CSV table of C-alpha atoms and ligand atoms in Angstrom, one decimal:
chain,number,residue,atom,x,y,z
A,202,MET,CA,5.7,-9.7,-63.5
A,203,ARG,CA,6.3,-12.5,-60.8
A,204,LEU,CA,9.9,-12.8,-59.7
A,205,TRP,CA,9.8,-16.3,-60.6
A,206,ASP,CA,8.6,-16.2,-64.1
A,207,SER,CA,10.2,-16.9,-67.5
A,208,GLY,CA,7.8,-15.9,-69.0
A,209,SER,CA,7.0,-18.7,-71.4
A,210,THR,CA,4.1,-19.7,-68.9
A,211,GLU,CA,0.7,-18.7,-69.9
A,212,ILE,CA,-0.8,-17.1,-67.1
A,213,ASP,CA,-4.4,-18.7,-65.7
A,214,GLY,CA,-5.9,-15.7,-64.3
A,215,ALA,CA,-8.5,-17.6,-61.9
A,216,ILE,CA,-5.3,-19.7,-60.3
A,217,LEU,CA,-3.1,-16.3,-60.0
A,218,ALA,CA,-6.5,-14.8,-58.3
A,219,PHE,CA,-6.7,-17.7,-55.8
A,220,THR,CA,-2.6,-18.1,-54.8
A,221,VAL,CA,-2.3,-13.8,-54.3
A,222,GLY,CA,-5.4,-14.2,-52.4
A,223,GLU,CA,-5.8,-10.9,-50.7
A,224,ASP,CA,-1.9,-10.2,-50.9
A,225,PRO,CA,-2.1,-7.0,-52.9
A,226,VAL,CA,-4.3,-5.0,-50.2
A,227,LEU,CA,-2.9,-7.0,-47.1
A,228,ASP,CA,0.6,-6.6,-48.3
A,229,LYS,CA,0.0,-2.6,-48.4
A,230,VAL,CA,0.4,-2.3,-44.5
A,231,LEU,CA,3.3,-4.6,-44.8
A,232,LEU,CA,5.2,-2.5,-47.3
A,233,PRO,CA,6.6,0.0,-45.4
A,234,TYR,CA,8.1,-2.8,-43.5
A,235,ASP,CA,9.4,-4.3,-46.2
A,236,CYS,CA,11.1,-1.0,-46.9
A,237,ILE,CA,13.2,-0.7,-43.2
A,238,GLY,CA,14.1,-4.5,-43.5
A,239,SER,CA,15.4,-4.2,-47.4
A,240,ALA,CA,17.1,-1.1,-45.9
A,241,ALA,CA,18.7,-3.4,-43.3
A,242,HIS,CA,19.6,-5.8,-45.6
A,243,VAL,CA,21.0,-3.5,-48.3
A,244,GLU,CA,23.6,-1.8,-45.5
A,245,MET,CA,24.9,-5.4,-44.7
A,246,LEU,CA,25.3,-6.6,-48.2
A,247,ALA,CA,27.6,-3.6,-48.6
A,248,THR,CA,29.6,-4.2,-45.3
A,249,ILE,CA,30.4,-7.7,-47.0
A,250,GLY,CA,31.3,-6.5,-50.3
A,251,VAL,CA,28.2,-7.6,-52.2
A,252,LEU,CA,27.3,-4.2,-52.9
A,253,ASN,CA,30.0,-1.3,-53.7
A,254,GLU,CA,29.2,2.2,-52.1
A,255,GLU,CA,27.4,3.7,-55.3
A,256,GLU,CA,25.0,0.8,-55.1
A,257,ARG,CA,24.2,0.9,-51.4
A,258,GLU,CA,24.0,4.6,-51.8
A,259,ALA,CA,21.2,4.5,-54.6
A,260,LEU,CA,19.5,1.4,-53.1
A,261,ARG,CA,19.0,3.5,-49.8
A,262,ASP,CA,17.5,6.6,-51.6
A,263,ALA,CA,15.2,4.6,-53.7
A,264,LEU,CA,14.0,2.5,-50.7
A,265,SER,CA,13.5,5.9,-48.5
A,266,ASP,CA,11.7,6.9,-51.1
A,267,ALA,CA,9.7,3.8,-51.5
A,268,PHE,CA,9.1,4.1,-47.7
A,269,ILE,CA,7.2,7.4,-48.0
A,270,HIS,CA,5.5,6.5,-51.2
A,271,ALA,CA,4.3,3.0,-49.3
A,272,SER,CA,3.4,4.6,-46.0
A,273,THR,CA,0.7,7.1,-47.7
A,274,GLY,CA,-0.4,4.3,-50.1
A,275,ARG,CA,1.1,5.4,-53.6
A,276,LEU,CA,2.8,2.9,-54.0
A,277,GLY,CA,0.4,-0.1,-55.5
A,278,ILE,CA,1.0,-3.8,-55.6
A,279,SER,CA,-0.7,-5.5,-58.8
A,280,GLN,CA,-2.0,-9.0,-58.6
A,281,GLU,CA,0.9,-10.1,-61.1
A,282,GLN,CA,3.4,-9.1,-58.4
A,283,GLU,CA,1.8,-11.2,-56.2
A,284,ASP,CA,2.8,-9.3,-52.8
A,285,CYS,CA,4.8,-6.3,-51.4
A,286,HIS,CA,8.0,-7.7,-51.8
A,287,THR,CA,8.1,-8.1,-55.8
A,288,ALA,CA,6.7,-4.6,-56.1
A,289,LEU,CA,9.3,-3.4,-53.8
A,290,GLU,CA,12.1,-5.1,-56.3
A,291,ALA,CA,10.3,-3.6,-59.2
A,292,TRP,CA,10.5,-0.3,-57.8
A,293,VAL,CA,13.8,-0.4,-56.6
A,294,THR,CA,15.4,-1.6,-59.8
A,295,GLN,CA,13.5,0.5,-61.8
A,296,CYS,CA,15.1,3.4,-59.8
A,297,THR,CA,18.3,1.8,-59.5
A,298,GLY,CA,18.9,-0.3,-62.3
A,299,GLU,CA,21.7,-2.7,-62.2
A,300,ALA,CA,22.0,-2.3,-58.4
A,301,GLY,CA,18.5,-3.3,-57.7
A,302,LYS,CA,18.5,-6.5,-59.4
A,303,LYS,CA,21.2,-7.3,-56.5
A,304,VAL,CA,19.0,-6.4,-53.8
A,305,HIS,CA,17.4,-9.9,-53.3
A,306,THR,CA,21.0,-11.1,-52.8
A,307,GLY,CA,20.9,-13.5,-49.7
A,308,ARG,CA,17.6,-13.3,-48.9
A,309,SER,CA,14.1,-15.1,-49.7
A,310,ARG,CA,10.8,-13.8,-49.5
A,311,ASN,CA,9.8,-16.5,-47.0
A,312,ASP,CA,12.7,-14.4,-44.5
A,313,GLN,CA,11.9,-11.2,-46.2
A,314,VAL,CA,7.9,-11.6,-45.2
A,315,ILE,CA,8.5,-12.6,-41.4
A,316,THR,CA,10.8,-9.2,-41.0
A,317,ALA,CA,8.3,-7.1,-42.5
A,318,LEU,CA,5.3,-8.8,-39.9
A,319,ARG,CA,7.8,-8.7,-37.3
A,320,LEU,CA,8.5,-4.8,-37.6
A,321,TYR,CA,4.9,-4.0,-38.4
A,322,VAL,CA,3.8,-6.2,-35.4
A,323,ARG,CA,6.3,-4.6,-33.1
A,324,GLU,CA,4.9,-1.0,-34.3
A,325,GLN,CA,1.2,-2.1,-34.0
A,326,LEU,CA,1.3,-3.4,-30.6
A,327,LEU,CA,3.2,-0.1,-29.2
A,328,GLN,CA,0.9,2.2,-30.8
A,329,LEU,CA,-1.9,-0.4,-29.2
A,330,ALA,CA,-0.3,0.1,-26.1
A,331,ALA,CA,-0.7,4.0,-26.4
A,332,VAL,CA,-3.8,3.9,-27.1
A,333,ALA,CA,-4.9,1.6,-24.4
A,334,ALA,CA,-3.0,3.5,-21.7
A,335,ASP,CA,-4.9,6.7,-22.8
A,336,LEU,CA,-8.1,4.7,-22.2
A,337,VAL,CA,-6.9,3.7,-18.4
A,338,GLU,CA,-6.1,7.6,-18.3
A,339,VAL,CA,-9.8,8.2,-19.0
A,340,ALA,CA,-11.0,5.3,-17.0
A,341,LEU,CA,-9.0,6.5,-13.8
A,342,LYS,CA,-10.8,10.1,-14.3
A,343,ARG,CA,-14.2,8.7,-14.1
A,344,GLY,CA,-13.0,6.2,-11.1
A,345,ARG,CA,-12.1,9.1,-9.2
A,346,GLN,CA,-15.0,11.3,-9.9
A,347,HIS,CA,-17.4,8.6,-8.7
A,348,ARG,CA,-15.4,6.7,-6.4
A,349,SER,CA,-17.9,7.7,-3.6
A,350,ASP,CA,-20.8,7.0,-5.7
A,351,LEU,CA,-22.9,4.0,-3.8
A,352,MET,CA,-24.1,1.4,-6.4
A,353,PRO,CA,-24.9,-2.2,-5.8
A,354,GLY,CA,-21.8,-4.8,-6.5
A,355,TYR,CA,-23.7,-8.1,-7.8
A,356,THR,CA,-22.8,-11.6,-8.6
A,357,HIS,CA,-24.5,-13.9,-10.1
A,358,THR,CA,-26.4,-10.5,-11.3
A,359,ARG,CA,-27.9,-10.8,-7.7
A,360,GLN,CA,-27.4,-7.7,-5.5
A,361,ALA,CA,-24.2,-8.8,-3.4
A,362,MET,CA,-22.2,-6.3,-1.5
A,363,PRO,CA,-22.2,-2.5,-1.5
A,364,SER,CA,-19.9,-0.9,-4.1
A,365,THR,CA,-19.1,2.2,-6.1
A,366,VAL,CA,-19.1,3.9,-9.7
A,367,GLY,CA,-15.6,4.4,-9.7
A,368,GLN,CA,-14.8,0.6,-8.8
A,369,LEU,CA,-15.9,-0.5,-11.7
A,370,PHE,CA,-14.1,2.6,-13.9
A,371,PHE,CA,-11.1,1.6,-12.4
A,372,SER,CA,-11.6,-1.9,-12.8
A,373,LEU,CA,-11.6,-1.1,-16.1
A,374,ALA,CA,-7.9,0.4,-15.8
A,375,GLU,CA,-6.4,-2.6,-14.1
A,376,CYS,CA,-7.7,-4.9,-16.4
A,377,LEU,CA,-6.5,-2.8,-19.8
A,378,ILE,CA,-2.9,-2.3,-17.5
A,379,ARG,CA,-2.3,-6.6,-17.3
A,380,ASN,CA,-3.7,-6.4,-21.0
A,381,ILE,CA,-0.7,-4.3,-22.0
A,382,GLU,CA,1.8,-6.1,-20.1
A,383,ALA,CA,0.8,-9.2,-21.9
A,384,PHE,CA,2.0,-7.3,-25.0
A,385,VAL,CA,5.3,-8.1,-23.9
A,386,ALA,CA,5.3,-12.0,-24.8
A,387,PRO,CA,4.3,-11.1,-28.7
A,388,LEU,CA,6.9,-8.2,-28.2
A,389,LYS,CA,9.3,-10.1,-27.7
A,390,LEU,CA,9.1,-12.8,-30.1
A,391,ALA,CA,8.9,-10.3,-32.6
A,392,ASN,CA,11.9,-8.4,-31.3
A,393,ARG,CA,14.3,-10.7,-33.1
A,394,SER,CA,15.7,-10.8,-36.4
A,395,PRO,CA,14.7,-13.4,-38.8
A,396,LEU,CA,17.2,-12.4,-42.0
A,397,GLY,CA,19.9,-14.4,-43.4
A,398,SER,CA,17.6,-17.6,-43.0
A,399,ALA,CA,16.3,-16.8,-46.7
A,400,SER,CA,13.9,-19.6,-48.0
A,401,GLY,CA,14.8,-21.7,-44.2
A,402,TYR,CA,18.2,-23.5,-45.0
A,403,GLY,CA,20.7,-20.2,-45.0
A,404,VAL,CA,22.6,-19.2,-48.3
A,405,PRO,CA,26.5,-19.6,-49.1
A,406,LEU,CA,27.5,-16.2,-48.6
A,407,PRO,CA,29.0,-14.5,-45.4
A,408,LEU,CA,25.9,-12.9,-44.3
A,409,ASP,CA,26.2,-10.8,-41.1
A,410,ARG,CA,23.1,-11.8,-39.7
A,411,GLN,CA,24.0,-9.6,-36.2
A,412,LEU,CA,24.6,-6.9,-38.2
A,413,VAL,CA,21.1,-6.6,-39.9
A,414,SER,CA,19.6,-7.2,-36.1
A,415,ASP,CA,21.1,-4.4,-35.0
A,416,LEU,CA,20.4,-2.0,-37.9
A,417,LEU,CA,16.7,-3.2,-37.0
A,418,GLY,CA,16.6,-2.6,-33.3
A,419,PHE,CA,16.3,-6.0,-32.7
A,420,ASP,CA,17.3,-8.0,-29.6
A,421,GLY,CA,19.7,-10.5,-32.0
A,422,PRO,CA,19.0,-13.0,-34.7
A,423,ASP,CA,17.1,-16.2,-34.4
A,424,ILE,CA,19.6,-18.6,-34.5
A,425,ASN,CA,18.4,-22.0,-36.5
A,426,THR,CA,17.3,-21.0,-40.4
A,427,ILE,CA,14.7,-23.8,-40.0
A,428,TYR,CA,13.4,-22.7,-36.8
A,429,VAL,CA,12.7,-18.8,-38.3
A,430,GLN,CA,9.7,-20.4,-40.4
A,431,GLN,CA,8.7,-22.2,-37.7
A,432,THR,CA,7.8,-18.8,-36.0
A,433,ARG,CA,5.6,-17.9,-39.1
A,434,GLY,CA,2.0,-18.4,-37.5
A,435,LEU,CA,3.1,-18.4,-33.8
A,436,LEU,CA,3.8,-14.9,-33.5
A,437,GLU,CA,0.6,-14.0,-34.7
A,438,ALA,CA,-1.1,-16.6,-32.8
A,439,SER,CA,0.9,-15.0,-29.6
A,440,VAL,CA,-0.5,-11.1,-30.7
A,441,LEU,CA,-4.3,-12.6,-31.4
A,442,SER,CA,-4.0,-14.2,-28.1
A,443,ALA,CA,-3.0,-10.8,-26.2
A,444,LEU,CA,-5.8,-9.3,-28.8
A,445,HIS,CA,-8.6,-11.4,-27.3
A,446,GLN,CA,-7.6,-10.7,-23.6
A,447,LEU,CA,-7.7,-7.0,-24.6
A,448,THR,CA,-11.2,-7.0,-26.2
A,449,LEU,CA,-12.4,-9.1,-23.8
A,450,SER,CA,-11.8,-6.6,-20.8
A,451,LEU,CA,-13.9,-3.7,-23.1
A,452,SER,CA,-16.4,-6.6,-23.9
A,453,ARG,CA,-17.3,-7.7,-20.5
A,454,PHE,CA,-17.2,-3.9,-19.8
A,455,ALA,CA,-19.3,-3.2,-22.5
A,456,ALA,CA,-21.8,-5.7,-21.0
A,457,ASP,CA,-21.9,-3.9,-17.8
A,458,LEU,CA,-22.5,-0.9,-19.8
A,459,ILE,CA,-25.5,-2.3,-21.8
A,460,TRP,CA,-27.2,-4.0,-18.5
A,461,PHE,CA,-26.5,-0.6,-16.4
A,462,SER,CA,-28.0,1.3,-18.7
A,463,SER,CA,-31.5,-0.6,-19.6
A,464,GLU,CA,-34.7,1.2,-18.4
A,465,ALA,CA,-34.7,-1.8,-15.7
A,466,PHE,CA,-31.7,0.1,-13.9
A,467,GLY,CA,-31.2,3.2,-15.2
A,468,PHE,CA,-28.0,3.6,-13.3
A,469,PHE,CA,-25.8,5.2,-16.5
A,470,HIS,CA,-27.6,7.5,-19.5
A,471,LEU,CA,-25.6,6.8,-23.0
A,472,PRO,CA,-24.8,9.9,-25.0
A,473,GLN,CA,-26.9,9.8,-28.0
A,474,GLN,CA,-23.7,9.6,-30.7
A,475,LEU,CA,-23.3,6.2,-28.6
A,476,THR,CA,-27.0,5.1,-29.5
A,477,THR,CA,-28.8,4.1,-32.8
A,478,GLY,CA,-32.5,4.2,-33.6
A,479,SER,CA,-35.0,2.1,-35.0
A,480,SER,CA,-36.3,2.0,-38.0
A,481,ILE,CA,-39.9,1.1,-36.8
A,482,MET,CA,-40.0,2.4,-32.9
A,483,PRO,CA,-39.7,5.8,-32.8
A,484,GLN,CA,-38.3,6.0,-29.1
A,485,LYS,CA,-36.1,3.5,-29.5
A,486,GLN,CA,-32.1,4.5,-28.5
A,487,ASN,CA,-30.0,1.4,-28.6
A,488,PRO,CA,-26.6,0.3,-27.4
A,489,ASP,CA,-25.7,-0.7,-30.9
A,490,VAL,CA,-21.7,0.7,-30.5
A,491,LEU,CA,-21.6,-1.3,-27.0
A,492,GLU,CA,-22.9,-4.0,-28.1
A,493,LEU,CA,-20.3,-4.1,-31.4
A,494,ILE,CA,-17.7,-3.8,-28.5
A,495,ARG,CA,-19.4,-7.2,-26.7
A,496,VAL,CA,-18.8,-9.1,-29.6
A,497,ALA,CA,-15.6,-7.7,-30.5
A,498,PRO,CA,-13.7,-10.5,-29.2
A,499,ALA,CA,-15.6,-13.1,-30.6
A,500,SER,CA,-14.1,-12.7,-33.8
A,501,ILE,CA,-10.4,-12.3,-32.6
A,502,LEU,CA,-10.6,-15.9,-31.1
A,503,GLY,CA,-11.6,-17.0,-34.6
A,504,ARG,CA,-8.8,-15.7,-36.0
A,505,TYR,CA,-6.8,-17.3,-33.3
A,506,ASN,CA,-8.3,-20.3,-34.0
A,507,ALA,CA,-7.8,-19.8,-38.1
A,508,VAL,CA,-4.1,-19.2,-37.8
A,509,THR,CA,-3.9,-21.9,-35.0
A,510,THR,CA,-5.1,-24.8,-37.0
A,511,ALA,CA,-3.4,-23.7,-39.9
A,512,LEU,CA,-0.2,-24.8,-38.2
A,513,HIS,CA,-1.6,-28.5,-37.6
A,514,GLY,CA,0.3,-30.9,-38.6
A,515,LEU,CA,2.0,-29.2,-41.0
A,516,PRO,CA,5.5,-29.7,-41.8
A,517,SER,CA,8.6,-27.8,-41.3
A,518,GLY,CA,9.4,-25.0,-43.6
A,519,TYR,CA,7.5,-22.3,-45.5
A,520,HIS,CA,3.9,-23.3,-46.9
A,521,ARG,CA,1.8,-21.5,-48.9
A,522,ASP,CA,-1.0,-22.1,-46.1
A,523,LEU,CA,1.2,-19.9,-44.3
A,524,GLN,CA,-0.6,-17.0,-46.3
A,525,ARG,CA,-3.2,-17.1,-44.7
A,526,THR,CA,-2.4,-15.8,-41.6
A,527,LYS,CA,-2.0,-12.7,-42.9
A,528,GLY,CA,-5.3,-11.3,-42.8
A,529,PRO,CA,-6.3,-12.7,-39.4
A,530,LEU,CA,-3.5,-10.7,-37.8
A,531,VAL,CA,-3.9,-7.6,-39.9
A,532,ARG,CA,-7.6,-7.3,-39.5
A,533,SER,CA,-7.5,-8.3,-35.4
A,534,PHE,CA,-5.1,-5.2,-35.3
A,535,ILE,CA,-7.9,-2.8,-37.4
A,536,ASP,CA,-10.8,-4.0,-35.2
A,537,THR,CA,-8.7,-3.4,-32.0
A,538,PHE,CA,-7.9,-0.1,-32.5
A,539,ALA,CA,-11.5,1.0,-33.5
A,540,THR,CA,-12.7,-0.7,-30.7
A,541,LEU,CA,-10.4,1.0,-28.2
A,542,VAL,CA,-11.2,4.4,-29.8
A,543,VAL,CA,-14.7,3.6,-29.6
A,544,MET,CA,-15.1,2.7,-26.0
A,545,ARG,CA,-12.9,5.7,-25.0
A,546,LYS,CA,-15.7,7.9,-26.2
A,547,ALA,CA,-18.1,5.6,-24.2
A,548,VAL,CA,-16.1,5.6,-21.1
A,549,ASP,CA,-15.6,9.7,-21.3
A,550,GLY,CA,-19.3,10.5,-22.3
A,551,LEU,CA,-21.1,7.9,-19.8
A,552,LYS,CA,-23.7,9.9,-17.9
A,553,VAL,CA,-23.8,8.3,-14.2
A,554,ASP,CA,-27.1,9.1,-12.0
A,555,THR,CA,-25.9,8.7,-8.8
A,556,ASP,CA,-29.5,8.9,-7.5
A,557,LYS,CA,-30.4,6.1,-9.0
A,558,CYS,CA,-27.4,4.2,-8.4
A,559,ALA,CA,-27.6,4.6,-4.5
A,560,ALA,CA,-31.5,4.0,-4.5
A,561,ALA,CA,-30.7,0.7,-6.1
A,562,LEU,CA,-29.2,-1.1,-3.0
A,563,THR,CA,-31.4,-3.0,-1.3
A,564,PRO,CA,-31.5,-3.5,2.6
A,565,ASP,CA,-30.4,-6.7,2.2
A,566,ILE,CA,-27.0,-5.5,0.4
A,567,PHE,CA,-25.6,-4.8,3.9
A,568,ALA,CA,-26.2,-7.7,5.6
A,569,THR,CA,-22.1,-8.5,5.0
A,570,ASP,CA,-21.4,-5.2,6.1
A,571,ARG,CA,-23.8,-5.8,9.2
A,572,THR,CA,-21.7,-9.2,10.0
A,573,PHE,CA,-18.2,-7.6,9.6
A,574,ALA,CA,-19.1,-5.0,12.1
A,575,LEU,CA,-19.8,-7.5,14.7
A,576,VAL,CA,-16.6,-9.3,13.6
A,577,ARG,CA,-14.7,-5.6,14.2
A,578,GLY,CA,-16.4,-5.8,17.9
A,579,GLY,CA,-15.1,-9.1,18.4
A,580,MET,CA,-17.6,-11.6,17.5
A,581,ALA,CA,-16.1,-14.8,15.6
A,582,PHE,CA,-17.3,-14.6,11.8
A,583,ARG,CA,-19.2,-17.4,12.0
A,584,ASP,CA,-21.5,-16.4,14.9
A,585,ALA,CA,-21.6,-13.1,13.4
A,586,TYR,CA,-23.1,-14.3,10.3
A,587,ARG,CA,-25.8,-16.4,12.0
A,588,LYS,CA,-27.0,-13.5,14.0
A,589,ILE,CA,-27.5,-11.2,10.8
A,590,LYS,CA,-28.7,-14.1,9.0
A,591,GLU,CA,-31.8,-14.7,11.6
A,592,SER,CA,-32.6,-10.9,11.9
A,593,GLU,CA,-34.4,-8.4,9.8
A,594,PRO,CA,-32.8,-6.4,7.0
A,595,GLU,CA,-31.2,-3.3,7.7
A,596,ALA,CA,-29.8,-0.4,5.7
A,597,MET,CA,-26.6,0.8,6.7
A,598,ALA,CA,-25.3,4.9,6.7
A,599,ASN,CA,-22.9,5.2,3.7
A,600,GLU,CA,-20.3,6.2,6.1
A,601,LEU,CA,-20.1,3.5,8.2
A,602,VAL,CA,-19.6,1.5,4.7
A,603,PHE,CA,-16.9,3.3,4.0
A,604,ALA,CA,-15.8,3.4,7.3
A,605,GLY,CA,-14.8,-0.2,7.5
A,606,ARG,CA,-13.5,-0.6,3.9
A,607,ASP,CA,-10.0,1.2,3.7
A,608,HIS,CA,-7.7,-1.8,2.3
A,609,LEU,CA,-6.1,-1.8,-0.9
A,610,GLY,CA,-8.4,-1.3,-3.8
A,611,ALA,CA,-11.6,-1.3,-1.9
A,612,PRO,CA,-14.4,0.2,-3.0
A,613,GLY,CA,-14.6,4.2,-2.1
A,614,THR,CA,-10.9,4.0,-1.7
A,615,ASP,CA,-9.3,6.3,-4.4
A,616,GLN,CA,-7.1,4.0,-6.8
A,617,THR,CA,-5.8,6.4,-9.0
A,618,GLU,CA,-1.8,6.7,-7.9
A,619,SER,CA,-1.4,3.0,-7.6
A,620,LEU,CA,-3.2,2.0,-10.4
A,621,ARG,CA,-1.0,5.1,-12.4
A,622,ALA,CA,2.0,3.6,-10.8
A,623,ALA,CA,1.2,0.0,-12.5
A,624,LEU,CA,0.7,1.5,-15.8
A,625,ILE,CA,3.9,3.1,-15.8
A,626,GLN,CA,5.9,0.0,-14.8
A,627,VAL,CA,4.3,-1.7,-17.6
A,628,GLN,CA,4.8,1.2,-19.9
A,629,GLN,CA,8.9,0.8,-19.2
A,630,GLU,CA,8.9,-2.3,-20.0
A,631,LEU,CA,8.1,-1.0,-23.9
A,632,VAL,CA,10.9,1.3,-24.1
A,633,GLY,CA,13.6,-0.9,-25.6
A,634,PHE,CA,11.1,-2.0,-28.1
A,635,ALA,CA,10.0,1.7,-28.6
A,636,ALA,CA,13.4,2.6,-28.7
A,637,GLY,CA,14.5,-0.3,-31.7
A,638,ALA,CA,11.3,0.6,-33.9
A,639,THR,CA,12.7,3.8,-33.6
A,640,ARG,CA,16.1,3.0,-34.7
A,641,SER,CA,14.9,0.6,-37.6
A,642,ARG,CA,13.1,3.5,-38.7
A,643,GLU,CA,16.3,5.6,-39.0
A,644,LEU,CA,17.2,3.1,-42.2
A,645,VAL,CA,14.7,4.7,-44.1
A,646,ASN,CA,15.0,8.8,-42.6
A,647,SER,CA,11.4,8.4,-40.7
A,648,PRO,CA,12.1,8.0,-37.1
A,649,ASP,CA,8.9,9.0,-36.0
A,650,ILE,CA,6.3,5.9,-35.3
B,706,LIG,N1,2.9,-13.3,-50.1
B,706,LIG,C1,4.1,-14.9,-49.4
B,706,LIG,C2,3.4,-14.9,-48.0
B,706,LIG,O1,2.5,-14.2,-47.1
B,706,LIG,C3,5.7,-14.3,-49.3
B,706,LIG,C4,6.1,-15.5,-49.6
B,706,LIG,C5,5.9,-16.1,-50.5
B,706,LIG,N2,7.1,-17.3,-50.8
B,706,LIG,C6,7.0,-18.6,-51.5
B,706,LIG,N3,8.2,-18.9,-51.4
B,706,LIG,N4,5.9,-18.5,-52.2
B,706,LIG,O2,3.7,-16.0,-47.4
């Protein structure tokens, strides 16, 4: 039964389904985090004397059990229960009786859902960072492997300057490192405790908001009770913006792979598992997997728009509109994980035809390098530029191309060490958040993220 129901109103099924929406499904991912948030709340209620020791023990046990059931999908949410918060209170009350009736003291579903969302976001971003870091390692491996394999570098889809296959892989690694770094902003927003703000206006009880924050491994409580409600949707937007950037890196790399693996280029070959066939053309091996990676940021940006426009003109405080920001968040995490996992397979399994790559360089492409050979000999750049422009195109030996190019990050250089150092530095920024997540899980005796 719905928490707020007196039992006297007849339920209109269509209205119930409309207001509940996708919550019974989406909230399954939040339920374990609602257990953690509730466990912190219970500890605090005990320290301020709302719960006695026996009640605290009983609730702690029930919430730890609920956490296990929720994490394995065995704690269901019925439509009548509306959302995970009601389902959890019902479970806890069933397990503990009188104590369960006190668990909601001093909180509202409004601060409860924000708590669960923040705990969920913190762990999802940390897990995503780990999966992205794994892809960075694979990209570094491929970069090092092909660091001296020449291929044309393009601007405007026209041959520009000599580059290497390794340079492309290293570029993916560095994109991802900075994309992971962009997780810090949403992680900071997520790492504050909303509990105690209740429906948006606090409660007339001596709540210890700092204690709850400490137990949940957050940096501290948000201060203003109305502000807490203002953050719903904003955290989601910050996450979606970071996921959009990450998937954009993957998308552009996928576009390169699609282009360079086409018959016109033949630089790369996609392993068979990464291609799909045609129902009519027997010979076809299509890069559908990469095309789906290419389009991934489109839906995330669409969801970012859905979330931010839901906030436009919305008066302060909680409104049911905010419930609709949950689906875009959860779906974008699911999509981003899947996209990363598949891209890892593509980067790892990609075959490179180094002969075709090298043979593709036209004599024209060496013009800038020849210009700089004159510059190295002392000629002014503009004079050298004119001289080469007026001369016949001429290819250069590979050694000469690489000889002049040894500055940081140049094609042909091994960037593994510097990029790995950058990755480690970014990962260090995440350590505190991970410690907080572990601390929060201790409340339900399940410390591993
Ligand atoms: N399921 C709701 C949501 O996601 C929880 C908060 C409900 N609060 C309320 N006042 N109706 O927004």
